[in-house]
Tab-separated table of C-alpha atoms in Angstrom:
chain	number	residue	atom	x	y	z
A	1	MET	CA	137.439	109.466	127.178
A	2	SER	CA	136.802	107.099	130.082
A	3	ASP	CA	137.988	103.511	130.343
A	4	ASP	CA	134.468	102.382	129.368
A	5	ASP	CA	134.817	104.226	126.060
A	6	ILE	CA	137.895	102.255	125.028
A	7	PRO	CA	136.974	99.296	122.782
A	8	ARG	CA	137.536	95.948	124.475
A	9	LEU	CA	138.871	93.881	121.607
A	10	SER	CA	140.185	90.350	121.275
A	11	CYS	CA	143.063	91.703	119.216
A	12	THR	CA	145.901	94.162	119.371
A	13	GLU	CA	145.702	97.583	117.745
A	14	ALA	CA	147.958	96.349	114.948
A	15	GLU	CA	145.710	93.327	114.360
A	16	PHE	CA	142.677	95.617	114.245
A	17	VAL	CA	144.334	97.799	111.604
A	18	ASN	CA	145.483	94.829	109.530
A	19	ALA	CA	142.049	93.211	109.691
A	20	PHE	CA	140.455	96.467	108.598
A	21	ARG	CA	142.889	96.782	105.709
A	22	ALA	CA	141.920	93.266	104.645
A	23	ASN	CA	138.139	93.369	105.247
A	24	GLY	CA	137.150	96.977	105.841
A	25	PHE	CA	134.003	97.442	107.896
A	26	LEU	CA	133.261	93.737	107.467
A	27	SER	CA	136.078	93.004	109.885
A	28	PRO	CA	134.768	91.104	112.947
A	29	TYR	CA	136.820	93.411	115.147
A	30	VAL	CA	134.669	96.354	114.094
A	31	GLU	CA	131.689	94.415	115.426
A	32	GLU	CA	133.526	94.032	118.742
A	33	ALA	CA	134.084	97.791	118.911
A	34	ILE	CA	130.410	98.704	118.529
A	35	PRO	CA	129.653	98.781	122.306
A	36	ALA	CA	132.395	101.345	122.851
A	37	TYR	CA	131.294	103.471	119.894
A	38	THR	CA	127.666	103.553	121.035
A	39	ARG	CA	128.478	103.998	124.728
A	40	GLN	CA	130.083	107.364	124.050
A	41	HIS	CA	126.809	108.587	122.526
A	42	MET	CA	124.284	106.443	124.387
A	43	ALA	CA	121.854	109.301	125.069
A	44	TRP	CA	121.451	109.954	121.349
A	45	PHE	CA	121.277	106.290	120.358
A	46	ASP	CA	118.613	105.648	123.005
A	47	HIS	CA	116.706	108.718	121.860
A	48	ALA	CA	116.956	107.656	118.213
A	49	GLU	CA	115.480	104.249	119.056
A	50	GLY	CA	112.658	105.959	120.920
A	51	LEU	CA	111.914	108.188	117.918
A	52	ASN	CA	111.932	105.178	115.623
A	53	GLY	CA	109.498	103.282	117.840
A	54	ALA	CA	107.144	106.251	118.181
A	55	GLY	CA	107.290	106.803	114.430
A	56	LEU	CA	106.381	103.211	113.688
A	57	GLU	CA	103.504	103.370	116.179
A	58	ALA	CA	102.218	106.545	114.489
A	59	PHE	CA	102.455	104.820	111.109
A	60	ASN	CA	100.695	101.658	112.295
A	61	ARG	CA	97.848	103.626	113.884
A	62	ARG	CA	97.135	105.267	110.541
A	63	GLU	CA	97.198	102.281	108.208
A	64	ASN	CA	93.402	102.183	107.891
A	65	GLU	CA	93.364	105.832	106.775
A	66	ILE	CA	94.278	104.825	103.217
A	67	VAL	CA	91.249	102.557	102.722
A	68	GLY	CA	89.281	103.599	99.638
A	69	LEU	CA	91.771	106.286	98.578
A	70	SER	CA	93.685	106.538	95.318
A	71	SER	CA	97.395	105.785	95.491
A	72	HIS	CA	97.900	109.392	94.293
A	73	HIS	CA	95.943	110.843	97.218
A	74	PRO	CA	98.123	112.820	99.682
A	75	THR	CA	97.392	110.422	102.543
A	76	PRO	CA	98.675	107.203	100.894
A	77	ILE	CA	101.644	109.121	99.463
A	78	ALA	CA	102.515	110.414	102.929
A	79	MET	CA	102.143	106.909	104.364
A	80	ARG	CA	104.615	105.479	101.878
A	81	MET	CA	106.974	108.407	102.338
A	82	ILE	CA	107.157	108.101	106.116
A	83	TYR	CA	107.760	104.368	105.943
A	84	ARG	CA	110.654	104.934	103.566
A	85	THR	CA	111.947	107.684	105.868
A	86	LEU	CA	111.811	105.383	108.872
A	87	SER	CA	113.634	102.664	106.925
A	88	SER	CA	116.375	105.109	105.928
A	89	PHE	CA	116.609	106.261	109.542
A	90	GLN	CA	116.964	102.677	110.778
A	91	ALA	CA	119.625	101.906	108.179
A	92	ALA	CA	121.564	105.045	109.132
A	93	LEU	CA	121.531	103.974	112.787
A	94	ILE	CA	122.868	100.534	111.854
A	95	LEU	CA	125.749	102.212	110.036
A	96	TYR	CA	126.357	104.769	112.786
A	97	ARG	CA	126.712	101.954	115.325
A	98	ARG	CA	129.706	100.789	113.308
A	99	ALA	CA	130.904	104.423	113.144
A	100	MET	CA	130.362	104.446	109.359
A	101	ILE	CA	129.669	108.159	109.224
A	102	ALA	CA	129.812	108.957	105.504
A	103	GLU	CA	127.579	106.005	104.696
A	104	GLY	CA	125.039	106.853	107.398
A	105	ASP	CA	125.028	110.531	106.429
A	106	THR	CA	124.056	109.579	102.876
A	107	LEU	CA	120.886	107.989	104.261
A	108	ALA	CA	120.302	110.968	106.555
A	109	ARG	CA	120.224	113.098	103.402
A	110	ASN	CA	117.304	111.002	102.164
A	111	VAL	CA	115.497	111.583	105.461
A	112	TYR	CA	115.724	115.353	104.941
A	113	GLU	CA	114.604	115.252	101.313
A	114	THR	CA	111.527	113.231	102.274
A	115	ALA	CA	110.852	115.577	105.194
A	116	PHE	CA	110.781	118.479	102.727
A	117	TRP	CA	108.301	116.593	100.529
A	118	LEU	CA	106.069	115.927	103.532
A	119	GLY	CA	106.241	119.588	104.536
A	120	PHE	CA	105.277	120.589	100.991
A	121	ILE	CA	102.325	118.178	101.038
A	122	GLN	CA	101.206	119.555	104.390
A	123	LYS	CA	101.254	123.162	103.119
A	124	GLU	CA	100.110	122.740	99.509
A	125	ARG	CA	98.551	119.317	99.093
A	126	ASP	CA	97.329	119.563	95.511
A	127	ALA	CA	100.435	121.341	94.213
A	128	ALA	CA	102.712	118.876	96.006
A	129	VAL	CA	100.929	115.836	94.601
A	130	ARG	CA	101.108	117.329	91.102
A	131	ALA	CA	104.834	117.982	91.557
A	132	PHE	CA	105.394	114.463	92.857
A	133	ILE	CA	103.561	112.898	89.919
A	134	ASN	CA	105.425	115.199	87.522
A	135	ASP	CA	108.717	114.063	89.030
A	136	GLU	CA	107.760	110.444	88.333
A	137	LEU	CA	106.684	111.222	84.766
A	138	LYS	CA	110.028	112.895	84.113
A	139	SER	CA	111.835	109.838	85.473
A	140	GLN	CA	109.798	107.549	83.213
A	141	LYS	CA	110.493	109.790	80.211
A	142	ASP	CA	114.228	109.773	80.934
A	143	ARG	CA	114.270	105.975	81.156
A	144	ALA	CA	112.312	105.558	77.929
A	145	THR	CA	114.598	108.064	76.185
A	146	TYR	CA	117.659	106.144	77.335
A	147	TYR	CA	116.369	102.815	76.014
A	148	LEU	CA	115.372	104.420	72.712
A	149	GLU	CA	118.869	105.866	72.354
A	150	GLN	CA	120.380	102.448	73.026
A	151	PHE	CA	118.360	100.974	70.149
A	152	ARG	CA	119.286	103.791	67.793
A	153	ARG	CA	122.990	103.587	68.651
A	154	GLY	CA	123.067	99.883	67.966
A	155	PHE	CA	123.626	98.679	71.524
A	156	TYR	CA	120.381	96.682	71.355
A	157	GLU	CA	119.232	94.556	68.457
A	158	ARG	CA	116.941	96.697	66.337
A	159	ASN	CA	113.229	96.167	66.974
A	160	PRO	CA	111.059	98.665	65.051
A	161	GLU	CA	107.916	97.891	67.060
A	162	ILE	CA	109.526	98.420	70.451
A	163	GLU	CA	111.328	101.512	69.172
A	164	ARG	CA	108.028	102.924	67.924
A	165	GLN	CA	106.405	102.269	71.289
A	166	LEU	CA	109.285	103.941	73.102
A	167	ALA	CA	109.177	106.976	70.809
A	168	ASN	CA	105.437	107.324	71.370
A	169	ARG	CA	105.972	106.938	75.105
A	170	VAL	CA	108.590	109.697	75.153
A	171	SER	CA	106.356	112.001	73.112
A	172	SER	CA	103.339	111.337	75.326
A	173	LEU	CA	105.262	111.934	78.537
A	174	LYS	CA	106.858	115.140	77.233
A	175	SER	CA	103.394	116.579	76.673
A	176	LYS	CA	102.459	115.969	80.312
A	177	ILE	CA	105.631	117.141	82.043
A	178	THR	CA	106.093	120.594	83.516
A	179	ASN	CA	109.210	122.005	85.144
A	180	SER	CA	110.581	119.763	87.880
A	181	ILE	CA	110.875	121.039	91.420
A	182	SER	CA	114.343	121.179	92.948
A	183	VAL	CA	115.156	120.105	96.491
A	184	LYS	CA	115.885	123.753	97.274
A	185	SER	CA	112.381	124.715	96.122
A	186	LEU	CA	110.979	121.804	98.126
A	187	ALA	CA	112.667	123.124	101.246
A	188	GLN	CA	111.356	126.628	100.601
A	189	ARG	CA	107.789	125.567	99.911
A	190	SER	CA	107.760	123.134	102.833
A	191	GLY	CA	108.550	125.929	105.276
A	192	PHE	CA	111.789	124.202	106.336
A	193	TYR	CA	114.299	126.202	104.336
A	194	ASN	CA	116.271	126.821	107.544
A	195	TYR	CA	117.152	123.092	107.419
A	196	TYR	CA	118.270	123.171	103.801
A	197	ASP	CA	121.843	123.827	104.944
A	198	SER	CA	121.763	120.471	106.771
A	199	TYR	CA	120.708	118.776	103.537
A	200	LYS	CA	123.411	120.569	101.553
A	201	ASN	CA	126.100	119.698	104.088
A	202	LEU	CA	125.041	116.049	104.004
A	203	SER	CA	125.126	116.127	100.209
A	204	ALA	CA	128.537	117.759	100.018
A	205	SER	CA	130.229	115.576	102.608
A	206	SER	CA	128.724	112.170	101.922
A	207	ALA	CA	126.301	111.704	99.056
A	208	HIS	CA	128.388	112.660	96.033
A	209	ASN	CA	131.847	111.919	94.753
A	210	SER	CA	133.341	115.372	95.092
A	211	LEU	CA	136.598	116.880	96.291
A	212	ASN	CA	134.852	117.832	99.520
A	213	SER	CA	133.379	114.373	100.191
A	214	LEU	CA	136.668	112.656	99.368
A	215	HIS	CA	138.736	115.063	101.476
A	216	ARG	CA	137.840	113.129	104.636
A	217	TYR	CA	140.079	110.294	103.451
A	218	LEU	CA	143.174	112.494	103.219
A	219	ASN	CA	145.565	112.711	106.122
A	220	ARG	CA	147.424	116.002	106.178
A	221	ASN	CA	150.163	117.311	108.399
A	222	SER	CA	149.897	120.592	110.255
A	223	ASP	CA	151.754	122.320	107.421
A	224	GLY	CA	149.118	121.096	104.940
A	225	SER	CA	151.270	118.471	103.290
A	226	TYR	CA	149.690	115.171	102.266
A	227	ASP	CA	150.542	112.189	104.452
A	228	GLY	CA	148.566	109.120	103.366
A	229	HIS	CA	144.927	108.232	103.846
A	230	VAL	CA	142.543	108.110	106.784
A	231	VAL	CA	140.126	105.189	106.717
A	232	GLY	CA	138.182	103.274	109.317
A	233	PRO	CA	135.538	103.950	111.973
A	234	ASP	CA	134.934	107.571	112.940
A	235	PRO	CA	133.082	107.512	116.290
A	236	ASP	CA	133.989	111.116	117.133
A	237	SER	CA	131.753	112.415	114.336
A	238	LEU	CA	128.688	110.741	115.849
A	239	SER	CA	128.205	113.733	118.131
A	240	GLU	CA	127.296	115.756	115.038
A	241	SER	CA	125.648	113.138	112.831
A	242	LEU	CA	123.202	111.662	115.350
A	243	PRO	CA	121.490	114.985	116.204
A	244	VAL	CA	121.213	115.896	112.512
A	245	LEU	CA	119.590	112.530	111.753
A	246	CYS	CA	117.128	112.763	114.655
A	247	ILE	CA	116.127	116.316	113.739
A	248	GLY	CA	115.395	115.234	110.161
A	249	LEU	CA	113.168	112.374	111.308
A	250	GLY	CA	111.449	114.663	113.794
A	251	ILE	CA	110.480	117.090	111.019
A	252	ALA	CA	109.221	114.240	108.841
A	253	LEU	CA	107.153	112.681	111.641
A	254	ALA	CA	105.634	116.009	112.670
A	255	MET	CA	104.516	116.689	109.103
A	256	PHE	CA	103.242	113.140	108.622
A	257	CYS	CA	101.064	113.298	111.732
A	258	THR	CA	99.644	116.623	110.525
A	259	ILE	CA	98.879	115.309	107.030
A	260	VAL	CA	97.350	112.058	108.279
A	261	ALA	CA	95.708	113.473	111.380
A	262	LEU	CA	93.810	111.405	113.939
A	263	GLU	CA	91.367	112.593	116.577
A	264	HIS	CA	93.855	112.024	119.383
A	265	ASP	CA	97.307	113.586	119.609
A	266	GLU	CA	100.623	111.749	119.769
A	267	PRO	CA	101.822	112.693	123.286
A	268	ASP	CA	104.742	110.234	123.343
A	269	LEU	CA	105.995	111.456	119.984
A	270	GLN	CA	105.536	115.092	120.985
A	271	ALA	CA	107.611	114.480	124.114
A	272	LEU	CA	110.367	112.902	122.032
A	273	LEU	CA	110.410	115.824	119.601
A	274	ILE	CA	110.843	118.185	122.531
A	275	LYS	CA	113.599	115.947	123.881
A	276	THR	CA	115.441	116.168	120.544
A	277	ASP	CA	115.593	119.925	121.033
A	278	THR	CA	116.671	119.566	124.658
A	279	LEU	CA	119.472	117.122	123.840
A	280	GLN	CA	120.692	119.324	121.028
A	281	ARG	CA	120.751	122.437	123.201
A	282	SER	CA	122.683	120.522	125.864
A	283	GLN	CA	125.439	120.103	123.264
A	284	GLY	CA	125.556	123.855	122.761
A	285	VAL	CA	123.928	123.780	119.332
A	286	GLY	CA	120.839	125.680	118.211
A	287	GLY	CA	117.511	123.875	118.628
A	288	LEU	CA	114.606	123.061	116.355
């Protein structure tokens, strides 16, 4: 670590720790440390911003492609999906700048799940749209079932008319729903099953309350004994999290531009996707 990588703070180390204990990541001293956190990984942060800009340009160029199409058509679905993916990507970067790794990784997981959906749409448009609609119908059925149960268990004031409507809604939805598709099946049918391990690792380490995800907060001695908790910024993990995030967005953008194709290519985006692979290989990790 060079001198430039050391945070230049208006406080002592003890004051930083005490402020974090009092305010967590809302501490103003964490804000002061951001330049040092990002400087250590500037190549990836710069690249991530470039990917984000190219993705937004690709999205904006395609806005007119949805004119006259149903909201259930693959093109409008892909448009909405990529915008959500870009938003998740941007939010993850905001968190990574504060070295909030677990929180940013949770959003990176969403980027991968949406990338799998886009890959599925690109390969099997009709089947993917049916699966997507089916997933929504199941969600609506589950919500209606929950509210109906609340009435029947006495948590809501009884209302026979609303209960009848809910029961009819549940029955109607059940008749339309087929088996839901899992994220694993999404990854397989998208052609990106080799990235499913990235999704699973993000899920295990950040997205769920599990022994594995909570283990990061345990401080253990070399003999394995427990010695308090580890909390606070984790800039060292950015070297792993930033490439994973950028790869996920790259997959999503590549599929989006194939689904909503224009007459001209996206040379700037293509160059950035190649650069993602180059940066990753320079770290000694396998490429795209």
